[in-house]
Coordinates of C-alpha atoms in Angstrom, one line a residue:
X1 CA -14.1 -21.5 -31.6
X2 CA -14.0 -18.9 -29.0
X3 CA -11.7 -15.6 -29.5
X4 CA -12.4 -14.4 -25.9
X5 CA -8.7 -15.6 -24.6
X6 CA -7.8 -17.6 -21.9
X7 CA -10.1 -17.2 -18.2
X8 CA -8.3 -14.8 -15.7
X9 CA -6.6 -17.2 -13.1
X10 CA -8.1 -17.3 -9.7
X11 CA -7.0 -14.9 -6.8
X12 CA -5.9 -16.8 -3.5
X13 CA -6.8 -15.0 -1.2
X14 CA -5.9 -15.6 3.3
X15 CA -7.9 -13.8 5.7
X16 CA -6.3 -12.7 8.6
X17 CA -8.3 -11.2 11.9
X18 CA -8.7 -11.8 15.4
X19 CA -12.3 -11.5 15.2
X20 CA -14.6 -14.6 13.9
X21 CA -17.4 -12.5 12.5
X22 CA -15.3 -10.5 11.0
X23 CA -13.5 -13.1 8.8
X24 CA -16.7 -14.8 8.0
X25 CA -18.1 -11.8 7.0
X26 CA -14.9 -11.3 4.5
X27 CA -15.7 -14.6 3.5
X28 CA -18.7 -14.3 2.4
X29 CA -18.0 -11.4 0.4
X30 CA -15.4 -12.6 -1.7
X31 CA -16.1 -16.8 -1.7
X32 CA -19.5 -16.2 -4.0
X33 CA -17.2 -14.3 -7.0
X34 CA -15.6 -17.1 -8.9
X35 CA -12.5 -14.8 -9.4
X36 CA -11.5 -15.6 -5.5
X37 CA -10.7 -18.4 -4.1
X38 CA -10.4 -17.7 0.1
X39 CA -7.8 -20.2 0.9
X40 CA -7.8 -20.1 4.4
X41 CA -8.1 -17.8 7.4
X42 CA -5.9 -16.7 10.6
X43 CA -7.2 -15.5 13.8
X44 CA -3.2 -13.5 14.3
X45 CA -0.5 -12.2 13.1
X46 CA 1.9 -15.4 13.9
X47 CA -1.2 -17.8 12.1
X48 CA -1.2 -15.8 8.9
X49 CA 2.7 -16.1 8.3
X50 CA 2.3 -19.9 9.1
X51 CA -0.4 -20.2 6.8
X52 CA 0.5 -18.3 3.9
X53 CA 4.1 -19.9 3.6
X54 CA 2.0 -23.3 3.5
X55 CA -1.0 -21.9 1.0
X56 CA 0.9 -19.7 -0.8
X57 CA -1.9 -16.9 -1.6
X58 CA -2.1 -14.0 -3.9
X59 CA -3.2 -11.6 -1.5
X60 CA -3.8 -11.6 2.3
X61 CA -6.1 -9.2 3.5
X62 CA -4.6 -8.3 6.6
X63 CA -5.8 -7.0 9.8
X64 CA -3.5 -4.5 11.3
X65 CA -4.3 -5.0 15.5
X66 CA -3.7 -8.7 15.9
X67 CA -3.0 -10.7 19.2
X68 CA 0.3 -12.5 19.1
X69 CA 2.0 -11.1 16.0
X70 CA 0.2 -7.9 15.2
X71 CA -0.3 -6.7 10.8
X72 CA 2.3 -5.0 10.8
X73 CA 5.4 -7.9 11.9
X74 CA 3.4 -10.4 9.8
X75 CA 3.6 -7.8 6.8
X76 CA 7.2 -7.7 7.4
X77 CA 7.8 -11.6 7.6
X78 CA 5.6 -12.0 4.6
X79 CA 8.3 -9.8 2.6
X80 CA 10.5 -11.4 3.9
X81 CA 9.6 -15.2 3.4
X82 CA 6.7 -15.0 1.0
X83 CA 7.7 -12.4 -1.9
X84 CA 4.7 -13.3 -4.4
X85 CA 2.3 -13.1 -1.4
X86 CA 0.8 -8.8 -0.8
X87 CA -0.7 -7.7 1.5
X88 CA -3.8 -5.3 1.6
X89 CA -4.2 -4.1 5.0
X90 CA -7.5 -4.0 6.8
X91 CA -8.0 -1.0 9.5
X92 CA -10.8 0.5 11.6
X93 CA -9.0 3.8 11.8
X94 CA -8.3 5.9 8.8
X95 CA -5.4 7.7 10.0
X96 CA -3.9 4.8 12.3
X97 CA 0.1 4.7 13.0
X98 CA 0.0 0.9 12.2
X99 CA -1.1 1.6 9.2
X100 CA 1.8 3.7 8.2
X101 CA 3.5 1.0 9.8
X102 CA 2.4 -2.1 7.5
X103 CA 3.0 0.1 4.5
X104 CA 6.5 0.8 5.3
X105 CA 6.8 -3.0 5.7
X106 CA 5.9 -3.7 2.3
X107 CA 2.5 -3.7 2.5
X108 CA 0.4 -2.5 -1.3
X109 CA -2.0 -0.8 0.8
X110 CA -4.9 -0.4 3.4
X111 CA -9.0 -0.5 3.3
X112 CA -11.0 0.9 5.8
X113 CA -12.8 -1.7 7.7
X114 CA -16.3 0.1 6.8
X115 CA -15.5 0.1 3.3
X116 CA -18.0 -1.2 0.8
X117 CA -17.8 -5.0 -1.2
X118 CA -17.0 -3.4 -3.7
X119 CA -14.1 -1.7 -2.8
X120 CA -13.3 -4.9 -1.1
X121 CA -13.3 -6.7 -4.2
X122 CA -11.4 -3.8 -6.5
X123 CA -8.7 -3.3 -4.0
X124 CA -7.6 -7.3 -3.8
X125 CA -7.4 -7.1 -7.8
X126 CA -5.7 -3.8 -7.8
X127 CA -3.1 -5.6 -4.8
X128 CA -2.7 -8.9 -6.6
X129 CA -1.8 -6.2 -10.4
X130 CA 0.8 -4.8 -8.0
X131 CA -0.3 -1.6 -7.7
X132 CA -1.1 0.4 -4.6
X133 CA -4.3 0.9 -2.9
X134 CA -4.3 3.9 -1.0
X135 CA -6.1 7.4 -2.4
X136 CA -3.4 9.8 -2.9
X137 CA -4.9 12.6 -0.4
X138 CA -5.4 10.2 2.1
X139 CA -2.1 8.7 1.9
X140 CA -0.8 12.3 2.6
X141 CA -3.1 12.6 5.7
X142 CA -2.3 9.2 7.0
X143 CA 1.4 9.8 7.0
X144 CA 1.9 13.1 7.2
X145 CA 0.2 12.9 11.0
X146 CA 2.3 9.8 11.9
X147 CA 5.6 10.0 9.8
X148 CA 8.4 13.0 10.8
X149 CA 11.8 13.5 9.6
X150 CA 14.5 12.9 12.5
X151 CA 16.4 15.7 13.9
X152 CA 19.5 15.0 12.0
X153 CA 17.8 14.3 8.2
X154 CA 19.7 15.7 5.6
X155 CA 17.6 18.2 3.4
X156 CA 17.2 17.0 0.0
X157 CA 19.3 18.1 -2.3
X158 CA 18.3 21.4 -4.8
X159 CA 20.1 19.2 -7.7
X160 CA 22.1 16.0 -8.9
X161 CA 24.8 15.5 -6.6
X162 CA 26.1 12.0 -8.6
X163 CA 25.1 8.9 -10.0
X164 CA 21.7 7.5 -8.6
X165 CA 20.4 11.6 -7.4
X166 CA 17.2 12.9 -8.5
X167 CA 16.9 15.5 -10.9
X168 CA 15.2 18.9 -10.0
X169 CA 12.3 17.5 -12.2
X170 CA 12.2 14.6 -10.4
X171 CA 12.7 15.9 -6.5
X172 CA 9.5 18.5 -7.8
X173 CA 7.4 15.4 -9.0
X174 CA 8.3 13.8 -5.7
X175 CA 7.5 16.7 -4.0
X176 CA 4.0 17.1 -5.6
X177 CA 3.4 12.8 -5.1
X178 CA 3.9 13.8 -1.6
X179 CA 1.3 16.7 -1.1
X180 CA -1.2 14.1 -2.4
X181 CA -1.7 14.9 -6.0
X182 CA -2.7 11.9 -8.6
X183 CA -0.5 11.5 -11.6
X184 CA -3.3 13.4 -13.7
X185 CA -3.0 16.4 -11.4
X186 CA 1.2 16.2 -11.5
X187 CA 0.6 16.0 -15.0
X188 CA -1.8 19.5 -15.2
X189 CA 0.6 20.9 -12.5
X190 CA 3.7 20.8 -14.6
X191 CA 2.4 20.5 -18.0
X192 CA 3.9 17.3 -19.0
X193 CA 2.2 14.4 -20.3
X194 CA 0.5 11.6 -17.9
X195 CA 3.4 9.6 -19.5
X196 CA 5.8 11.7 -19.0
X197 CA 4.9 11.7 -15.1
X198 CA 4.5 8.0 -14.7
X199 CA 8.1 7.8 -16.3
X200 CA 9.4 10.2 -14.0
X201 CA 7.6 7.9 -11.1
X202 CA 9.6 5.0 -11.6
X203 CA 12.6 6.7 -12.3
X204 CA 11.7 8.2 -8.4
X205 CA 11.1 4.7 -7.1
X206 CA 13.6 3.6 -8.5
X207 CA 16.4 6.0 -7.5
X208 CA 14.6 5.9 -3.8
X209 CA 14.7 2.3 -3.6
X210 CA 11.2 2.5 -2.7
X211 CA 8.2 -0.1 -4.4
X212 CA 5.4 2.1 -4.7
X213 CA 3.7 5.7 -4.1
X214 CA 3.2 5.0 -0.2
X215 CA 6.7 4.3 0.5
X216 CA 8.1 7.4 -1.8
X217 CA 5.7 9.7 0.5
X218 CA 7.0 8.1 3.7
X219 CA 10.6 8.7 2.2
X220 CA 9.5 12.0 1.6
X221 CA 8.4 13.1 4.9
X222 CA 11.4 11.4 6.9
X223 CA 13.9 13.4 4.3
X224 CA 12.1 16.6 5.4
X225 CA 10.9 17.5 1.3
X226 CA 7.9 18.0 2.8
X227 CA 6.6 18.8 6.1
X228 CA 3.1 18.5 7.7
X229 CA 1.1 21.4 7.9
X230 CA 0.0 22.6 11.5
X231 CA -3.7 22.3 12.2

């Protein structure tokens, strides 16, 4: 008898784009791998959230310009309605405000259009593990050209104030998340352990009320922590 443990269960996967070739093409990709099963595909925004409360996927990999309802609403009504459906968004543009957009709705990250199968295929397993796909330096491009604090953002405090605050530690790990350093380069930075930093990352999320490493970098622009350099 076999010790190799049960088979990995199946990713459903939606594919939502408003262009034909383009959804075939994702299709084709990921229906040969017998770790995905592509359970349908939407040509908008309004489609996908129809479809995916009916299918129930894993993932849907999301296009972010859409006719009707565009990626970013459908993100946020797939929160909303769908919680054990993510999303992995799907742009042409690296640096693109709807990107920012779909990540502050809850999307686990974003793909270039022109990335490879490969990274195709890695990013839908790293979504459907619930953990972010967005490279750390590029995360801190992308928002740091779309995402500003408003005029009248508190600064963040030096210390705890009360219950719930960040530590210095913590505001310093949050402040070198948001420059676009990994966890390994936190680590070397302060000389802690890599454990040490990812428990000081979900102490951050959690105190932030924030899911993942996009949305504590948006938080930490719009609180003014950190600013965006001029070109």
């Amino acid at each position: 008898m076999s010790g190799t443990g049960p088979t990995p269960r199946t990713i459903r996967v939606l594919i939502a784009d408003d262009q034909p070739l383009v959804r075939r093409g994702l299709s084709l990709i990921l229906s040969p791998d017998p770790s995905f099963e592509v359970v349908g595909e939407a040509e908008d925004g309004a489609q996908a959230v129809v479809l995916a409360r009916r299918l129930r996927p894993d993932v849907v990999v999301m296009d972010i310009r859409m006719p009707v309802l565009d990626g970013v609403g459908a993100t946020g009504e797939l929160v909303a309605t769908v919680p054990g459906c993510r999303v992995l968004a799907l742009s042409t543009f690296d640096l693109d405000e709807y990107v920012v957009g779909a990540l502050r709705a809850g999307a686990y990250g974003f793909l270039p259009k022109d990335s490879s199968p490969e990274d195709l295929s890695a990013a839908i397993r790293t979504v459907h593990a619930g953990e972010a796909v967005v490279a750390p330096r590029l995360l801190t491009r992308l928002i740091s050209t779309h995402v500003r604090a408003p005029r009248d953002a508190r600064p963040v405090p030096a210390g705890p104030t009360g219950p719930g605050e960040l530590t210095p530690r913590e505001v310093e790990v949050w402040r070198l998340m948001a420059t676009g350093l990994d966890n390994t380069e936190i680590s070397r930075a302060l000389d802690i352990s890599l454990s040490t930093v990812k428990n000081y990352i979900t102490s951050i999320f959690g105190k932030l009320a924030v899911r993942d490493r996009a949305q504590a970098v948006i938080a930490a622009y719009e609180s003014g922590l950190v600013t965006a350099r001029a070109d």
